[in-house]
Amino acid sequence: MGSIPAGGTKMMQLPKEIIEILLKLQENGFEAFAVGGCVRDLLLNRTPEDWDVTTNAKPEEIQKIFSDHFYENHFGTVTVKTDSEDPTLKEIQVTPYRIEDKYSDKRHPTDIKFVANLEDDLGRRDFTINAMAMGLDGKIIDPFDGEGDLKKGFLKAVGKPEERFGEDALRLIRGTRLATALGFKIEEKTKEAIQKNAGWLEAISKERTRDEIIKTINSEWAHEGILLLEETGLLKYILPELREGIGVTQNLHHIYTVWEHNILALKYAVEKEYSFEIRLASLFHDIGKPRTKRGEGKYSTFYGHDVVGARMVAQIMARLKFPNDIAEKIIKLVRFHMFFYNVGEVTESSVRRLLVNVGKENIYDLIKVREADRIGSGRPKAVPYKLRHLKYVIEKVSSDPISVKMLKVNGQDVMKELNVAPGPKIGLILNSLLAEVLDDPARNTEEYLIERIRELDKKSPEELKSALQKIEQAQEEDEKERMKKYYL
Ligand code: ATP
Ligand code: MG
């Protein structure tokens, strides 16, 4: 659970970039404060994702004070550029005190008004913990007792919850996302208002919903976040496919329903601090099970759930407008999560096929998804040996074998240098060159090898054949090393 650090812990300070902006505005006779999420995060001793400044200066006045800025006339916000190295401090949003006037579509205010008072500006913000400002003197302006809610670990709407969600439905999912990221509870009336009006989320663009989902999945309590989306009724409007697994029991290998199992796989992936893609693939890995379930009880089956699941995930990714590369990776991880890893089944050709299907770059992530699947089943069978064996075969089929292909010269070069036609001698010379390179890899240069071709040409075939032994020996050692690496 997140909450305000116990007394005595020193609160983080405003960074110098923000202090400079506040100072400049004050020198020009204006009020200026750090505001919103950054103040909340400072009070929680968390590092803010971005910084916002609010002021009673108007956009034109802000622009005059800061030469390096851009202004897109987006609700009056001027983006001020700093020379900070820190990506979160490179661009600071400086916004005049404003209120939002009328709302028509649950998305955008039809009009905004600049106002004279900081308190009015704070009142338009979504949650009490986001409605605090901090001045240069470190004093907190907090008309809605955001600090009290921070201490309680409460996410509570400013004003009447239903009205606030009606103005801008993005706040519905900002609410569950912030509660998840901070480990907070949503205050009862606020939660009721979300539950009652979850359907308003449909007014929100898929891109904005997607961004909140990404933040939810990337947070420490991601699996609680998915449960909270379900509890608030929002999940139905974001990932209805995931809900199909609710109450769907599985066969004798499982103690959890499909829904519970997917959630637990996500929980494990988060505990291991796996990447976003692995987390989402873990959450989705069995999403196709409800649609493929045949029979009931101990012997029910789910044949093809990986194929069906991958198709469902493709639809989800397209609907939520995920970039293609991320979508493709997650689809592949779901599609191939059922790969075999019983030692007897793992042939070199099956591993080669898997590598082609899932992509070399994804193979270890696929193993992580399977790990999340296994642990999330609640009945993990011991597999370390099988996994080590699989990793060994993966390395074996994907690493370059010791062969004359490693050389910086080839048969063509030998024939050209000696001015001869193809024949067994060419191979013998190449083998001898390889033996020399195995002795000292630094010799693998065109210059050295071309020179050696003429010398080796003087030797008899019998003399040259001795190189073969050396090569076989090196190949054997290579194999032994690999087996040792995986404790086989
Ligand atoms: P994050 O940690 O992701 O940056 P945040 O709360 O800081 O979360 P921002 O998008 O940076 O979110 O917004 C900064 C501040 O602007 C918020 O803390 C809040 O005061 C206000 N705000 C942002 N979005 C809304 C909204 N949809 N409705 C009302 N106020 C909002
Ligand atoms: Mg922020």
Short mmCIF file of C-alpha atoms and ligand atoms in Angstrom, two decimals:
data_model
loop_
_atom_site.label_atom_id
_atom_site.label_comp_id
_atom_site.label_asym_id
_atom_site.label_seq_id
_atom_site.Cartn_x
_atom_site.Cartn_y
_atom_site.Cartn_z
CA MET A 1 0.00 0.00 0.00
CA GLY A 2 1.30 3.43 -0.83
CA SER A 3 0.91 6.29 1.59
CA ILE A 4 2.72 9.37 2.78
CA PRO A 5 6.15 8.54 4.17
CA ALA A 6 6.27 8.46 7.97
CA GLY A 7 7.30 11.68 9.71
CA GLY A 8 10.99 12.34 9.57
CA THR A 9 11.47 11.20 5.98
CA LYS A 10 12.64 14.18 4.03
CA MET A 11 10.37 15.08 1.20
CA MET A 12 11.81 15.39 -2.27
CA GLN A 13 12.53 18.91 -3.40
CA LEU A 14 11.41 20.76 -6.49
CA PRO A 15 14.02 20.30 -9.21
CA LYS A 16 16.02 23.33 -10.27
CA GLU A 17 14.30 23.54 -13.67
CA ILE A 18 10.93 24.00 -11.97
CA ILE A 19 12.35 26.46 -9.42
CA GLU A 20 13.74 28.55 -12.29
CA ILE A 21 10.39 28.64 -14.08
CA LEU A 22 8.50 29.57 -10.90
CA LEU A 23 11.09 32.27 -10.09
CA LYS A 24 10.91 33.80 -13.56
CA LEU A 25 7.13 34.00 -13.43
CA GLN A 26 7.28 35.60 -9.98
CA GLU A 27 9.95 38.09 -11.05
CA ASN A 28 7.52 39.16 -13.76
CA GLY A 29 4.85 39.77 -11.15
CA PHE A 30 2.83 36.56 -11.51
CA GLU A 31 1.84 33.78 -9.14
CA ALA A 32 3.23 30.37 -10.02
CA PHE A 33 3.05 26.87 -8.52
CA ALA A 34 3.96 23.30 -9.29
CA VAL A 35 0.64 21.51 -9.55
CA GLY A 36 -1.17 18.21 -9.93
CA GLY A 37 0.48 14.79 -10.25
CA CYS A 38 3.99 16.07 -9.55
CA VAL A 39 2.98 17.51 -6.17
CA ARG A 40 1.16 14.28 -5.32
CA ASP A 41 4.24 12.26 -6.22
CA LEU A 42 6.59 14.53 -4.26
CA LEU A 43 4.45 14.08 -1.14
CA LEU A 44 4.57 10.32 -1.68
CA ASN A 45 8.33 10.41 -2.23
CA ARG A 46 7.81 9.02 -5.74
CA THR A 47 9.57 10.33 -8.81
CA PRO A 48 7.07 12.28 -10.95
CA GLU A 49 6.57 11.20 -14.58
CA ASP A 50 6.20 14.79 -15.66
CA TRP A 51 5.93 18.27 -14.18
CA ASP A 52 3.19 20.85 -14.51
CA VAL A 53 3.19 24.50 -13.55
CA THR A 54 0.12 26.67 -13.07
CA THR A 55 0.12 30.46 -13.06
CA ASN A 56 -2.12 33.49 -13.27
CA ALA A 57 -0.15 34.66 -16.32
CA LYS A 58 -2.02 34.38 -19.64
CA PRO A 59 -0.64 32.34 -22.55
CA GLU A 60 0.75 35.43 -24.32
CA GLU A 61 2.46 36.55 -21.13
CA ILE A 62 3.97 33.12 -20.51
CA GLN A 63 5.28 33.06 -24.08
CA LYS A 64 6.91 36.43 -23.66
CA ILE A 65 8.75 35.34 -20.51
CA PHE A 66 10.14 32.08 -21.91
CA SER A 67 11.89 32.44 -25.25
CA ASP A 68 12.25 28.70 -25.80
CA HIS A 69 8.70 27.38 -25.93
CA PHE A 70 5.99 26.11 -28.17
CA TYR A 71 2.34 26.90 -28.10
CA GLU A 72 -0.37 24.92 -29.83
CA ASN A 73 -3.19 26.81 -28.18
CA HIS A 74 -4.30 23.62 -26.46
CA PHE A 75 -6.41 24.93 -23.60
CA GLY A 76 -3.88 27.69 -23.03
CA THR A 77 -0.95 25.44 -22.14
CA VAL A 78 2.49 26.72 -23.11
CA THR A 79 5.24 24.09 -23.27
CA VAL A 80 8.47 25.57 -21.94
CA LYS A 81 11.73 23.88 -22.96
CA THR A 82 14.60 23.50 -20.52
CA ASP A 83 18.15 22.30 -21.09
CA SER A 84 17.72 19.40 -18.66
CA GLU A 85 19.21 15.99 -19.45
CA ASP A 86 16.33 14.32 -17.60
CA PRO A 87 13.62 13.40 -20.14
CA THR A 88 10.89 14.13 -17.58
CA LEU A 89 12.15 17.71 -17.20
CA LYS A 90 12.98 18.64 -20.80
CA GLU A 91 9.55 20.10 -21.48
CA ILE A 92 7.42 21.68 -18.76
CA GLN A 93 3.75 22.41 -19.28
CA VAL A 94 2.90 25.87 -18.02
CA THR A 95 -0.86 26.42 -17.89
CA PRO A 96 -2.81 29.52 -16.90
CA TYR A 97 -5.32 29.14 -14.07
CA ARG A 98 -8.40 28.01 -15.89
CA ILE A 99 -11.72 26.30 -15.53
CA GLU A 100 -13.56 24.22 -18.05
CA ASP A 101 -16.77 25.75 -19.12
CA LYS A 102 -19.27 23.45 -20.75
CA TYR A 103 -18.95 19.84 -21.73
CA SER A 104 -20.97 18.28 -24.51
CA ASP A 105 -19.47 14.93 -25.41
CA LYS A 106 -17.95 13.56 -22.18
CA ARG A 107 -14.56 14.18 -23.71
CA HIS A 108 -13.65 17.79 -24.22
CA PRO A 109 -14.81 20.98 -22.68
CA THR A 110 -16.50 23.06 -25.39
CA ASP A 111 -14.90 26.09 -23.90
CA ILE A 112 -12.39 27.07 -21.27
CA LYS A 113 -12.14 30.21 -19.20
CA PHE A 114 -9.07 31.70 -17.62
CA VAL A 115 -9.63 32.56 -13.97
CA ALA A 116 -7.88 34.66 -11.38
CA ASN A 117 -7.76 32.20 -8.48
CA LEU A 118 -5.59 29.17 -7.95
CA GLU A 119 -8.42 27.56 -5.93
CA ASP A 120 -10.71 27.65 -8.94
CA ASP A 121 -8.07 25.98 -11.07
CA LEU A 122 -7.56 23.26 -8.48
CA GLY A 123 -11.31 22.68 -8.40
CA ARG A 124 -11.42 21.59 -12.06
CA ARG A 125 -8.94 18.78 -11.45
CA ASP A 126 -10.08 15.17 -11.23
CA PHE A 127 -9.07 13.76 -7.85
CA THR A 128 -8.30 15.40 -4.52
CA ILE A 129 -4.75 14.03 -4.50
CA ASN A 130 -4.25 15.63 -7.94
CA ALA A 131 -5.68 18.97 -6.84
CA MET A 132 -2.77 20.31 -4.81
CA ALA A 133 -0.24 22.99 -5.68
CA MET A 134 3.18 23.72 -4.23
CA GLY A 135 4.92 27.08 -4.12
CA LEU A 136 8.59 27.97 -4.02
CA ASP A 137 8.41 28.13 -0.23
CA GLY A 138 7.36 24.46 -0.16
CA LYS A 139 3.88 25.33 1.13
CA ILE A 140 1.06 23.10 -0.12
CA ILE A 141 -2.20 24.67 -1.29
CA ASP A 142 -4.78 21.99 -0.76
CA PRO A 143 -8.43 23.12 -0.65
CA PHE A 144 -9.87 19.58 -0.98
CA ASP A 145 -7.77 17.81 1.63
CA GLY A 146 -5.75 15.87 -0.89
CA GLU A 147 -3.09 15.36 1.77
CA GLY A 148 -5.64 13.71 4.04
CA ASP A 149 -6.59 11.33 1.24
CA LEU A 150 -2.94 10.65 0.46
CA LYS A 151 -2.45 9.64 4.08
CA LYS A 152 -5.50 7.38 3.96
CA GLY A 153 -4.51 5.94 0.59
CA PHE A 154 -7.78 7.14 -0.95
CA LEU A 155 -8.58 8.15 -4.47
CA LYS A 156 -11.53 10.52 -4.27
CA ALA A 157 -13.11 12.73 -6.91
CA VAL A 158 -13.07 16.50 -6.42
CA GLY A 159 -16.70 17.56 -5.97
CA LYS A 160 -19.62 15.37 -7.05
CA PRO A 161 -18.15 12.22 -8.59
CA GLU A 162 -20.89 11.56 -11.11
CA GLU A 163 -20.78 15.12 -12.41
CA ARG A 164 -17.02 15.00 -12.76
CA PHE A 165 -17.07 11.71 -14.68
CA GLY A 166 -19.87 13.07 -16.83
CA GLU A 167 -17.70 16.03 -17.85
CA ASP A 168 -14.82 13.84 -18.96
CA ALA A 169 -15.14 10.06 -19.05
CA LEU A 170 -11.38 9.57 -19.27
CA ARG A 171 -11.43 10.21 -15.53
CA LEU A 172 -13.15 6.83 -15.06
CA ILE A 173 -10.09 4.93 -16.16
CA ARG A 174 -7.60 7.51 -14.90
CA GLY A 175 -9.18 6.67 -11.56
CA THR A 176 -8.57 2.93 -11.68
CA ARG A 177 -5.13 3.47 -13.19
CA LEU A 178 -4.02 5.93 -10.50
CA ALA A 179 -5.43 3.73 -7.72
CA THR A 180 -3.50 0.81 -9.20
CA ALA A 181 -0.23 2.68 -9.68
CA LEU A 182 -0.34 4.10 -6.15
CA GLY A 183 -1.77 1.03 -4.45
CA PHE A 184 -4.75 3.16 -3.28
CA LYS A 185 -8.40 2.33 -2.66
CA ILE A 186 -11.08 4.19 -4.56
CA GLU A 187 -13.31 6.04 -2.12
CA GLU A 188 -16.78 4.47 -1.94
CA LYS A 189 -18.91 7.24 -3.58
CA THR A 190 -16.31 7.72 -6.28
CA LYS A 191 -16.30 3.99 -6.97
CA GLU A 192 -20.09 3.83 -7.07
CA ALA A 193 -20.13 6.62 -9.62
CA ILE A 194 -17.66 4.73 -11.79
CA GLN A 195 -19.70 1.52 -11.52
CA LYS A 196 -22.91 3.28 -12.39
CA ASN A 197 -21.48 5.06 -15.39
CA ALA A 198 -18.80 2.70 -16.70
CA GLY A 199 -20.41 2.74 -20.15
CA TRP A 200 -19.43 6.39 -20.59
CA LEU A 201 -15.95 5.09 -21.31
CA GLU A 202 -17.15 4.38 -24.86
CA ALA A 203 -16.97 8.10 -25.56
CA ILE A 204 -13.20 8.00 -25.03
CA SER A 205 -10.75 7.40 -27.86
CA LYS A 206 -9.15 3.97 -27.94
CA GLU A 207 -5.69 5.53 -27.91
CA ARG A 208 -6.31 7.27 -24.60
CA THR A 209 -7.82 4.13 -23.09
CA ARG A 210 -4.84 2.16 -24.36
CA ASP A 211 -2.39 4.56 -22.69
CA GLU A 212 -4.11 4.10 -19.34
CA ILE A 213 -4.04 0.32 -19.81
CA ILE A 214 -0.30 0.46 -20.54
CA LYS A 215 0.28 2.41 -17.33
CA THR A 216 -1.89 -0.07 -15.42
CA ILE A 217 -0.02 -3.10 -16.75
CA ASN A 218 3.35 -1.49 -16.10
CA SER A 219 2.55 -0.78 -12.47
CA GLU A 220 3.50 -2.83 -9.47
CA TRP A 221 -0.09 -3.83 -8.71
CA ALA A 222 -1.09 -4.58 -12.30
CA HIS A 223 -3.10 -7.70 -11.50
CA GLU A 224 -5.07 -5.78 -8.87
CA GLY A 225 -5.63 -3.18 -11.56
CA ILE A 226 -7.34 -5.73 -13.81
CA LEU A 227 -9.47 -6.93 -10.88
CA LEU A 228 -10.38 -3.31 -10.17
CA LEU A 229 -11.36 -2.74 -13.80
CA GLU A 230 -13.67 -5.72 -13.46
CA GLU A 231 -15.05 -4.60 -10.10
CA THR A 232 -15.82 -1.14 -11.46
CA GLY A 233 -17.44 -2.55 -14.61
CA LEU A 234 -14.92 -0.86 -16.91
CA LEU A 235 -13.32 -4.06 -18.17
CA LYS A 236 -16.44 -4.88 -20.17
CA TYR A 237 -15.75 -1.81 -22.30
CA ILE A 238 -12.02 -2.39 -22.68
CA LEU A 239 -11.25 -6.13 -22.71
CA PRO A 240 -14.55 -8.01 -22.82
CA GLU A 241 -12.71 -11.11 -24.15
CA LEU A 242 -10.88 -11.46 -20.87
CA ARG A 243 -14.18 -11.65 -19.01
CA GLU A 244 -15.18 -14.77 -20.96
CA GLY A 245 -12.89 -16.73 -18.64
CA ILE A 246 -14.79 -15.74 -15.49
CA GLY A 247 -16.16 -18.87 -13.81
CA VAL A 248 -14.82 -21.16 -16.55
CA THR A 249 -13.40 -24.19 -14.76
CA GLN A 250 -10.56 -26.26 -16.17
CA ASN A 251 -9.46 -29.86 -16.20
CA LEU A 252 -7.52 -31.92 -13.67
CA HIS A 253 -4.27 -30.04 -14.29
CA HIS A 254 -5.72 -26.83 -12.87
CA ILE A 255 -7.16 -25.53 -9.62
CA TYR A 256 -8.14 -22.11 -10.95
CA THR A 257 -10.72 -20.86 -13.42
CA VAL A 258 -9.41 -19.48 -16.72
CA TRP A 259 -9.91 -15.92 -15.47
CA GLU A 260 -8.08 -16.51 -12.19
CA HIS A 261 -5.28 -18.30 -13.97
CA ASN A 262 -4.74 -15.47 -16.49
CA ILE A 263 -4.65 -12.94 -13.64
CA LEU A 264 -2.16 -15.02 -11.64
CA ALA A 265 0.10 -15.40 -14.67
CA LEU A 266 0.13 -11.60 -14.94
CA LYS A 267 0.88 -11.32 -11.23
CA TYR A 268 3.89 -13.56 -11.59
CA ALA A 269 5.17 -11.67 -14.67
CA VAL A 270 4.97 -8.43 -12.67
CA GLU A 271 6.72 -9.93 -9.64
CA LYS A 272 9.56 -10.93 -11.95
CA GLU A 273 9.57 -7.38 -13.37
CA TYR A 274 9.14 -8.73 -16.88
CA SER A 275 8.56 -6.36 -19.81
CA PHE A 276 5.18 -4.94 -20.79
CA GLU A 277 4.86 -7.40 -23.67
CA ILE A 278 5.52 -10.42 -21.46
CA ARG A 279 3.05 -9.13 -18.87
CA LEU A 280 0.29 -8.64 -21.40
CA ALA A 281 1.02 -11.96 -23.14
CA SER A 282 0.86 -13.67 -19.73
CA LEU A 283 -2.51 -12.06 -19.02
CA PHE A 284 -3.81 -13.07 -22.44
CA HIS A 285 -2.15 -16.45 -22.87
CA ASP A 286 -5.28 -18.54 -22.19
CA ILE A 287 -7.82 -16.01 -23.46
CA GLY A 288 -8.93 -18.51 -26.14
CA LYS A 289 -9.81 -21.24 -23.66
CA PRO A 290 -13.49 -20.42 -23.01
CA ARG A 291 -14.26 -20.54 -26.74
CA THR A 292 -12.48 -23.87 -27.24
CA LYS A 293 -13.62 -25.71 -24.13
CA ARG A 294 -15.11 -29.15 -24.84
CA GLY A 295 -16.65 -31.28 -22.13
CA GLU A 296 -16.89 -30.53 -18.44
CA GLY A 297 -15.01 -31.46 -15.31
CA LYS A 298 -11.71 -33.27 -14.95
CA TYR A 299 -11.41 -34.25 -18.58
CA SER A 300 -12.49 -31.12 -20.36
CA THR A 301 -10.22 -30.05 -23.25
CA PHE A 302 -9.15 -26.78 -24.82
CA TYR A 303 -7.65 -27.88 -28.14
CA GLY A 304 -6.59 -25.00 -30.34
CA HIS A 305 -6.96 -22.38 -27.60
CA ASP A 306 -3.54 -21.00 -28.54
CA VAL A 307 -4.60 -20.43 -32.16
CA VAL A 308 -8.00 -19.01 -31.23
CA GLY A 309 -6.41 -16.94 -28.45
CA ALA A 310 -3.83 -15.44 -30.80
CA ARG A 311 -6.63 -14.43 -33.18
CA MET A 312 -8.53 -12.79 -30.32
CA VAL A 313 -5.41 -10.95 -29.19
CA ALA A 314 -4.87 -9.70 -32.75
CA GLN A 315 -8.35 -8.18 -32.63
CA ILE A 316 -7.75 -6.63 -29.24
CA MET A 317 -4.44 -5.11 -30.31
CA ALA A 318 -6.01 -3.64 -33.45
CA ARG A 319 -9.01 -2.32 -31.52
CA LEU A 320 -6.82 -0.61 -28.93
CA LYS A 321 -4.55 0.69 -31.70
CA PHE A 322 -1.33 -0.77 -30.37
CA PRO A 323 1.66 -0.21 -32.64
CA ASN A 324 2.26 -3.14 -35.02
CA ASP A 325 5.56 -4.30 -33.57
CA ILE A 326 4.19 -4.59 -30.05
CA ALA A 327 0.98 -6.23 -31.28
CA GLU A 328 2.86 -8.79 -33.37
CA LYS A 329 5.11 -9.76 -30.52
CA ILE A 330 2.26 -10.30 -28.07
CA ILE A 331 0.25 -12.25 -30.65
CA LYS A 332 3.24 -14.55 -31.27
CA LEU A 333 3.85 -15.10 -27.57
CA VAL A 334 0.23 -16.17 -27.11
CA ARG A 335 0.18 -18.24 -30.31
CA PHE A 336 3.23 -20.32 -29.36
CA HIS A 337 2.96 -20.49 -25.57
CA MET A 338 2.13 -24.22 -25.80
CA PHE A 339 5.54 -25.21 -27.24
CA PHE A 340 6.84 -28.62 -26.12
CA TYR A 341 9.69 -28.88 -23.72
CA ASN A 342 9.73 -32.50 -22.72
CA VAL A 343 13.26 -33.69 -23.38
CA GLY A 344 12.15 -36.51 -25.67
CA GLU A 345 10.03 -34.14 -27.77
CA VAL A 346 12.62 -31.45 -28.21
CA THR A 347 14.35 -32.29 -31.47
CA GLU A 348 16.67 -29.88 -33.19
CA SER A 349 14.25 -29.51 -36.06
CA SER A 350 11.29 -28.75 -33.74
CA VAL A 351 13.33 -26.03 -32.03
CA ARG A 352 14.37 -24.62 -35.40
CA ARG A 353 10.72 -24.46 -36.39
CA LEU A 354 9.83 -22.72 -33.11
CA LEU A 355 12.61 -20.19 -33.65
CA VAL A 356 11.31 -19.41 -37.13
CA ASN A 357 7.72 -19.12 -35.87
CA VAL A 358 8.21 -17.00 -32.78
CA GLY A 359 11.40 -15.26 -33.90
CA LYS A 360 14.86 -15.68 -32.42
CA GLU A 361 14.52 -12.35 -30.64
CA ASN A 362 11.38 -13.53 -28.82
CA ILE A 363 12.32 -17.03 -27.78
CA TYR A 364 13.48 -16.24 -24.26
CA ASP A 365 10.44 -14.04 -23.69
CA LEU A 366 8.28 -16.96 -24.80
CA ILE A 367 9.93 -19.12 -22.15
CA LYS A 368 9.11 -16.42 -19.58
CA VAL A 369 5.45 -16.43 -20.59
CA ARG A 370 5.41 -20.20 -20.19
CA GLU A 371 7.00 -19.79 -16.78
CA ALA A 372 4.25 -17.34 -15.79
CA ASP A 373 1.69 -19.84 -17.11
CA ARG A 374 3.24 -22.64 -15.08
CA ILE A 375 3.52 -20.72 -11.81
CA GLY A 376 0.08 -19.15 -12.32
CA SER A 377 -1.48 -22.59 -12.57
CA GLY A 378 -1.08 -22.95 -8.80
CA ARG A 379 0.33 -26.42 -9.38
CA PRO A 380 3.72 -25.84 -10.85
CA LYS A 381 5.50 -29.02 -11.82
CA ALA A 382 9.26 -29.01 -11.49
CA VAL A 383 10.82 -28.35 -14.88
CA PRO A 384 14.26 -26.80 -14.42
CA TYR A 385 16.01 -29.68 -16.16
CA LYS A 386 13.63 -29.63 -19.12
CA LEU A 387 14.05 -25.88 -19.50
CA ARG A 388 17.82 -26.07 -19.33
CA HIS A 389 17.77 -28.75 -21.98
CA LEU A 390 15.52 -26.63 -24.20
CA LYS A 391 17.78 -23.59 -23.79
CA TYR A 392 20.74 -25.75 -24.70
CA VAL A 393 19.09 -26.92 -27.92
CA ILE A 394 18.07 -23.34 -28.71
CA GLU A 395 21.63 -22.17 -28.34
CA LYS A 396 22.91 -25.12 -30.33
CA VAL A 397 20.66 -24.56 -33.33
CA SER A 398 21.02 -20.80 -33.28
CA SER A 399 24.77 -20.50 -32.81
CA ASP A 400 27.11 -20.72 -35.78
CA PRO A 401 28.72 -24.15 -35.98
CA ILE A 402 32.48 -24.45 -36.23
CA SER A 403 33.06 -24.76 -39.98
CA VAL A 404 35.02 -23.26 -42.86
CA LYS A 405 32.14 -20.80 -43.25
CA MET A 406 33.70 -18.90 -40.34
CA LEU A 407 36.76 -18.08 -42.47
CA LYS A 408 37.33 -14.69 -44.07
CA VAL A 409 38.15 -16.50 -47.34
CA ASN A 410 36.16 -19.12 -49.25
CA GLY A 411 36.69 -21.78 -51.94
CA GLN A 412 36.47 -19.17 -54.71
CA ASP A 413 39.36 -17.26 -53.15
CA VAL A 414 41.47 -20.42 -52.94
CA MET A 415 40.82 -21.32 -56.60
CA LYS A 416 41.58 -17.80 -57.73
CA GLU A 417 44.77 -17.56 -55.71
CA LEU A 418 46.09 -20.91 -56.99
CA ASN A 419 44.52 -20.54 -60.40
CA VAL A 420 43.04 -24.07 -60.25
CA ALA A 421 39.70 -25.73 -61.00
CA PRO A 422 37.42 -27.14 -58.27
CA GLY A 423 38.71 -30.34 -56.66
CA PRO A 424 39.31 -32.07 -53.29
CA LYS A 425 42.44 -30.00 -52.67
CA ILE A 426 40.37 -26.86 -52.19
CA GLY A 427 38.48 -28.37 -49.23
CA LEU A 428 41.68 -29.66 -47.70
CA ILE A 429 43.28 -26.23 -47.83
CA LEU A 430 40.20 -24.58 -46.31
CA ASN A 431 40.22 -27.13 -43.47
CA SER A 432 43.87 -26.40 -42.79
CA LEU A 433 43.16 -22.68 -42.71
CA LEU A 434 40.36 -23.33 -40.23
CA ALA A 435 42.69 -25.39 -38.02
CA GLU A 436 45.11 -22.47 -37.95
CA VAL A 437 42.35 -20.00 -37.09
CA LEU A 438 41.09 -22.27 -34.29
CA ASP A 439 44.61 -22.17 -32.86
CA ASP A 440 44.62 -18.39 -33.00
CA PRO A 441 41.42 -16.53 -33.96
CA ALA A 442 43.44 -13.37 -34.69
CA ARG A 443 44.64 -15.09 -37.86
CA ASN A 444 41.20 -14.88 -39.41
CA THR A 445 42.04 -12.01 -41.76
CA GLU A 446 41.99 -12.04 -45.52
CA GLU A 447 45.57 -10.89 -45.65
CA TYR A 448 46.95 -13.71 -43.49
CA LEU A 449 44.81 -16.45 -45.03
CA ILE A 450 45.58 -15.57 -48.67
CA GLU A 451 49.27 -15.71 -47.88
CA ARG A 452 48.86 -19.12 -46.21
CA ILE A 453 47.03 -20.58 -49.23
CA ARG A 454 50.26 -20.65 -51.28
CA GLU A 455 52.24 -22.24 -48.41
CA LEU A 456 49.61 -24.90 -47.79
CA ASP A 457 49.45 -25.70 -51.50
CA LYS A 458 53.01 -27.05 -51.23
CA LYS A 459 51.93 -29.70 -48.68
CA SER A 460 50.78 -33.24 -49.55
CA PRO A 461 47.10 -34.24 -49.12
CA GLU A 462 48.12 -36.53 -46.21
CA GLU A 463 49.78 -33.65 -44.38
CA LEU A 464 46.75 -31.45 -44.94
CA LYS A 465 44.33 -34.11 -43.63
CA SER A 466 45.74 -33.81 -40.10
CA ALA A 467 43.75 -30.56 -39.80
CA LEU A 468 40.47 -32.53 -39.68
CA GLN A 469 41.32 -33.99 -36.30
CA LYS A 470 41.89 -30.56 -34.86
CA ILE A 471 38.52 -29.35 -36.18
CA GLU A 472 36.59 -32.31 -34.80
CA GLN A 473 38.25 -31.82 -31.46
CA ALA A 474 37.26 -28.16 -31.40
CA GLN A 475 33.65 -29.06 -32.33
CA GLU A 476 33.49 -31.57 -29.49
CA GLU A 477 34.84 -29.04 -27.01
CA ASP A 478 32.34 -26.47 -28.19
CA GLU A 479 29.50 -28.93 -27.56
CA LYS A 480 30.88 -29.85 -24.12
CA GLU A 481 31.10 -26.19 -23.16
CA ARG A 482 27.48 -25.64 -24.14
CA MET A 483 26.32 -28.65 -22.14
CA LYS A 484 28.33 -27.50 -19.16
CA LYS A 485 26.73 -24.06 -19.42
CA TYR A 486 23.28 -25.60 -19.00
CA TYR A 487 24.41 -28.16 -16.40
CA LEU A 488 23.48 -31.08 -18.63
P1 ATP B 1 0.96 10.74 -14.23
O1 ATP B 1 1.64 10.26 -13.01
O2 ATP B 1 0.63 9.65 -15.18
O3 ATP B 1 1.65 11.88 -14.90
P2 ATP B 1 -0.97 12.73 -13.52
O4 ATP B 1 -2.11 12.74 -12.54
O5 ATP B 1 0.16 13.63 -13.23
O6 ATP B 1 -0.47 11.24 -13.69
P3 ATP B 1 -1.14 14.15 -16.00
O7 ATP B 1 -1.74 13.73 -17.28
O8 ATP B 1 0.31 14.43 -15.93
O9 ATP B 1 -1.57 13.05 -14.95
O10 ATP B 1 -1.96 15.43 -15.55
C1 ATP B 1 -1.47 16.36 -14.60
C2 ATP B 1 -2.61 16.88 -13.74
O11 ATP B 1 -3.61 17.47 -14.57
C3 ATP B 1 -3.36 15.83 -12.95
O12 ATP B 1 -2.69 15.49 -11.76
C4 ATP B 1 -4.68 16.52 -12.71
O13 ATP B 1 -4.58 17.51 -11.72
C5 ATP B 1 -4.91 17.19 -14.04
N1 ATP B 1 -5.63 16.32 -14.99
C6 ATP B 1 -5.11 15.52 -15.93
N2 ATP B 1 -6.06 14.90 -16.64
C7 ATP B 1 -7.25 15.32 -16.14
C8 ATP B 1 -8.62 15.07 -16.44
N3 ATP B 1 -8.95 14.23 -17.42
N4 ATP B 1 -9.55 15.70 -15.72
C9 ATP B 1 -9.21 16.56 -14.73
N5 ATP B 1 -7.96 16.85 -14.39
C10 ATP B 1 -6.97 16.25 -15.09
MG MG B 2 1.79 13.95 -14.43
#
